[in-house]
PDB file of C-alpha atoms in Angstrom:
ATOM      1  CA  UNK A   1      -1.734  22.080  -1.715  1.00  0.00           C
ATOM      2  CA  UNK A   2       0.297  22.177   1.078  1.00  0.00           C
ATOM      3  CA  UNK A   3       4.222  21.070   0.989  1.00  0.00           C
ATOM      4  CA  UNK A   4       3.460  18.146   3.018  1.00  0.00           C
ATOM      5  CA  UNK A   5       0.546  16.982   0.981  1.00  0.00           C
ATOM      6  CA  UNK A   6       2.661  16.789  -1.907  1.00  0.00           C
ATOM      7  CA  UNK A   7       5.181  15.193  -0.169  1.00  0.00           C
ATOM      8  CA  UNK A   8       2.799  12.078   0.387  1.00  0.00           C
ATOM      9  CA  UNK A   9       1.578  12.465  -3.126  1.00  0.00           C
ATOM     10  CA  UNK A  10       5.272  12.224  -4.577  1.00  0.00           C
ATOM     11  CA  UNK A  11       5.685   8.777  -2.067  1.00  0.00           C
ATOM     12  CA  UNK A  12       2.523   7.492  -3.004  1.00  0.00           C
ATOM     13  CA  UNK A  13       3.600   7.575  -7.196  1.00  0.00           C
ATOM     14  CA  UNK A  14       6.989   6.462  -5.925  1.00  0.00           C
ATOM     15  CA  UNK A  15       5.439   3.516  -3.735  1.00  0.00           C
ATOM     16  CA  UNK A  16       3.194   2.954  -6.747  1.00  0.00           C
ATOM     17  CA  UNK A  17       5.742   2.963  -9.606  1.00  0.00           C
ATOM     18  CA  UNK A  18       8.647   1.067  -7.851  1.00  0.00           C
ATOM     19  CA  UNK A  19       6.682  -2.196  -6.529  1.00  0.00           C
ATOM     20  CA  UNK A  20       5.137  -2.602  -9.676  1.00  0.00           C
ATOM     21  CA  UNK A  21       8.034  -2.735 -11.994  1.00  0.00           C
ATOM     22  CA  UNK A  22       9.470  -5.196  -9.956  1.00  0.00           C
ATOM     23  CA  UNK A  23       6.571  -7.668 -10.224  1.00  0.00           C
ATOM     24  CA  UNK A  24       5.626  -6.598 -13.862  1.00  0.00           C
ATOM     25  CA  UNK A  25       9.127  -7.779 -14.159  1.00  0.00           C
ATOM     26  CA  UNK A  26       8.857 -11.345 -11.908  1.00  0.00           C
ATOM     27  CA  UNK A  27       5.383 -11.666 -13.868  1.00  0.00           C
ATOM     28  CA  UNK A  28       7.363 -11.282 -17.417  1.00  0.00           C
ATOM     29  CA  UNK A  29      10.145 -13.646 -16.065  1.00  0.00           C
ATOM     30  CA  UNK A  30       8.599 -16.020 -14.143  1.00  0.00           C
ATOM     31  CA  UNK A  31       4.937 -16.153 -16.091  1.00  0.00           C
ATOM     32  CA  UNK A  32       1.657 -15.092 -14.373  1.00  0.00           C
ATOM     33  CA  UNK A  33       0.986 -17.051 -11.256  1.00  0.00           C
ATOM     34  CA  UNK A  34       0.262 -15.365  -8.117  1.00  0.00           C
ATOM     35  CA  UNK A  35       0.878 -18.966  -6.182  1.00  0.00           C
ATOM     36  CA  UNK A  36       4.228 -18.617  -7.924  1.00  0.00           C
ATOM     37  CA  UNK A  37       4.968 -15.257  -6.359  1.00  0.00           C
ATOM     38  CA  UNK A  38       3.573 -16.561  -2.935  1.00  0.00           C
ATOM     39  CA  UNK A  39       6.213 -18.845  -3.280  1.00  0.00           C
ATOM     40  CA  UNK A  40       8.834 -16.494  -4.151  1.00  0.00           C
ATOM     41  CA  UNK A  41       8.026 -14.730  -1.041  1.00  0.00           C
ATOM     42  CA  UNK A  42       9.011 -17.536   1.484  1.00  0.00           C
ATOM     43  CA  UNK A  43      12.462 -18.350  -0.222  1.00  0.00           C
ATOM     44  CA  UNK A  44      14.381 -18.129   2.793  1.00  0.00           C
ATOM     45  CA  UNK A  45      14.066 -17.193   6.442  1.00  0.00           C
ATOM     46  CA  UNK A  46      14.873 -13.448   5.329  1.00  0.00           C
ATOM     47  CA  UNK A  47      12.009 -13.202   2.937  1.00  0.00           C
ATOM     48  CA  UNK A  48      10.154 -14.867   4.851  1.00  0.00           C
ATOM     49  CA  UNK A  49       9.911 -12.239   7.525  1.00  0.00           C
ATOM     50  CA  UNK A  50       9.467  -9.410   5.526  1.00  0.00           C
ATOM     51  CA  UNK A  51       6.615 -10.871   4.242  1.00  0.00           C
ATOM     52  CA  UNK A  52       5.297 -11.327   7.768  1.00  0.00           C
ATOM     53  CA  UNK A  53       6.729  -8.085   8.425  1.00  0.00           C
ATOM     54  CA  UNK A  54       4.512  -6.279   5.891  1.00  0.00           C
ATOM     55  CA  UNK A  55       1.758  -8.551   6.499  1.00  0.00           C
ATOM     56  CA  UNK A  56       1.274  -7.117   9.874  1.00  0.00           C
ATOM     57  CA  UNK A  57       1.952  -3.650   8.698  1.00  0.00           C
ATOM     58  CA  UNK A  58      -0.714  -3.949   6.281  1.00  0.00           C
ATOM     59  CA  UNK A  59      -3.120  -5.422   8.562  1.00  0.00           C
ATOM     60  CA  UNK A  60      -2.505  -2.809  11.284  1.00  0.00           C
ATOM     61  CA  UNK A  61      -3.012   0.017   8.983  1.00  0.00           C
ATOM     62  CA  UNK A  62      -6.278  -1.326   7.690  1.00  0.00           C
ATOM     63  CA  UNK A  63      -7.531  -1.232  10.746  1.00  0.00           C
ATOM     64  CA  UNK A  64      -6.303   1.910  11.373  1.00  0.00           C
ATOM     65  CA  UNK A  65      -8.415   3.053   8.062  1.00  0.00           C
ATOM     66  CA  UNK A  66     -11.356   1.778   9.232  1.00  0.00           C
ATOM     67  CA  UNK A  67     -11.303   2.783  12.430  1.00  0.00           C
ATOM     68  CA  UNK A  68     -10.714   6.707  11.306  1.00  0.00           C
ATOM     69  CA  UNK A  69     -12.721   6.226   8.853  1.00  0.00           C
ATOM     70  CA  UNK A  70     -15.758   5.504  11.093  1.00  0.00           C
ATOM     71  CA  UNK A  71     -14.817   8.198  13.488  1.00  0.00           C
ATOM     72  CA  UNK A  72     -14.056  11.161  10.681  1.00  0.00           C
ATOM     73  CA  UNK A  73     -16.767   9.859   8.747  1.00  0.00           C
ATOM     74  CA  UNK A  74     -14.500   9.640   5.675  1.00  0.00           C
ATOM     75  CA  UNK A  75     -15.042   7.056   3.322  1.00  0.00           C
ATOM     76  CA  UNK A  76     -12.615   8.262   0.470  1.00  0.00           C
ATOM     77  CA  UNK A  77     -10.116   7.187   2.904  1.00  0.00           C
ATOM     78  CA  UNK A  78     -11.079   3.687   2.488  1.00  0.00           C
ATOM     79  CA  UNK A  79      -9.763   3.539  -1.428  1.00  0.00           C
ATOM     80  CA  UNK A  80      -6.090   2.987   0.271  1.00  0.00           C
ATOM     81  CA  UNK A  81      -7.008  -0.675   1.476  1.00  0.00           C
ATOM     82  CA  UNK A  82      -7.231  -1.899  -1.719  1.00  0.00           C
ATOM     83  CA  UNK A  83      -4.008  -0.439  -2.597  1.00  0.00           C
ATOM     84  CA  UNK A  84      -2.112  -1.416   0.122  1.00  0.00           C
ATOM     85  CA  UNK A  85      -3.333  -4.972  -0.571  1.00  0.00           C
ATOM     86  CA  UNK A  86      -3.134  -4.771  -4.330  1.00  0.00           C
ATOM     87  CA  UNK A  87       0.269  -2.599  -4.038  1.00  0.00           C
ATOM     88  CA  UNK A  88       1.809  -2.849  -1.287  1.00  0.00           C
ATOM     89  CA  UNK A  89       2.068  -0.599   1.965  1.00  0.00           C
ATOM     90  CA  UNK A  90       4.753   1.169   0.003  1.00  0.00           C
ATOM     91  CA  UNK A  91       1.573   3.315  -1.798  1.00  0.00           C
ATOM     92  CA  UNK A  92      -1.615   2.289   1.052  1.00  0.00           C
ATOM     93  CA  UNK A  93       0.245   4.258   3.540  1.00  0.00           C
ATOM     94  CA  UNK A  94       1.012   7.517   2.153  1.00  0.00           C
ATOM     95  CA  UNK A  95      -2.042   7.744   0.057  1.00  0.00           C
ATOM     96  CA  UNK A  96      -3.746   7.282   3.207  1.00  0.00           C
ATOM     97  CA  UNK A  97      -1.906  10.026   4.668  1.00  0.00           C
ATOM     98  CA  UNK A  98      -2.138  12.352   1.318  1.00  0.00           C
ATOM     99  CA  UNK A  99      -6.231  11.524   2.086  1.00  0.00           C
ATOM    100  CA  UNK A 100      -6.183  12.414   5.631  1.00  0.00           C
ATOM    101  CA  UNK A 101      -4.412  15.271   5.309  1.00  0.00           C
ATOM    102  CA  UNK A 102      -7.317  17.385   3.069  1.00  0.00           C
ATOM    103  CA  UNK A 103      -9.998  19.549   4.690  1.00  0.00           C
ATOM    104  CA  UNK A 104     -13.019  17.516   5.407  1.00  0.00           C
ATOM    105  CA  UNK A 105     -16.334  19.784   4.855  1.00  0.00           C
TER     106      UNK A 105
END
């Protein structure tokens, strides 16, 4: 595996690890309501556009995906939309990019 590949790899368990044990931790403090997080989110004008912020990012890079994964004909690829929605961008992108990266046959 190539230096770069790991280097995606590494951010991906970083972007992984990170996000979630902040909102394990909101979830633990706060109880287990997604509304309740959604809330959280648009605190203030500052949270408030990073949540748009991401939004977008996330949006953009799913259709980047699916757009590369029609063309490359790789469908692995497609298992980092549901963890850029489910994680965050934070782990989508570079798994994405860890994906993208291997030899296709």
């Amino acid at each position: 595996m190539t230096p770069l590949r790991l280097t995606y790899l590494a951010l991906f368990v970083i972007g992984t690890v990170l996000p979630m044990y902040y909102f394990i931790s909101w979830f633990n403090e706060f109880g287990w309501s997604i509304m309740a997080m959604a809330e959280a989110w648009n605190v203030n004008d500052a949270t408030t556009g990073l949540t748009y912020d991401l939004t977008v990012a996330a949006v953009t890079l799913t259709i980047f995906i699916i757009a590369e994964a029609v063309v490359r004909k790789d469908w692995l690829s497609l298992i980092a939309i549901p963890a850029t929605y489910c994680i965050g961008v934070s782990a989508g992108l570079p798994l994405y990019l860890f994906l993208r990266s291997r030899q296709l046959d």
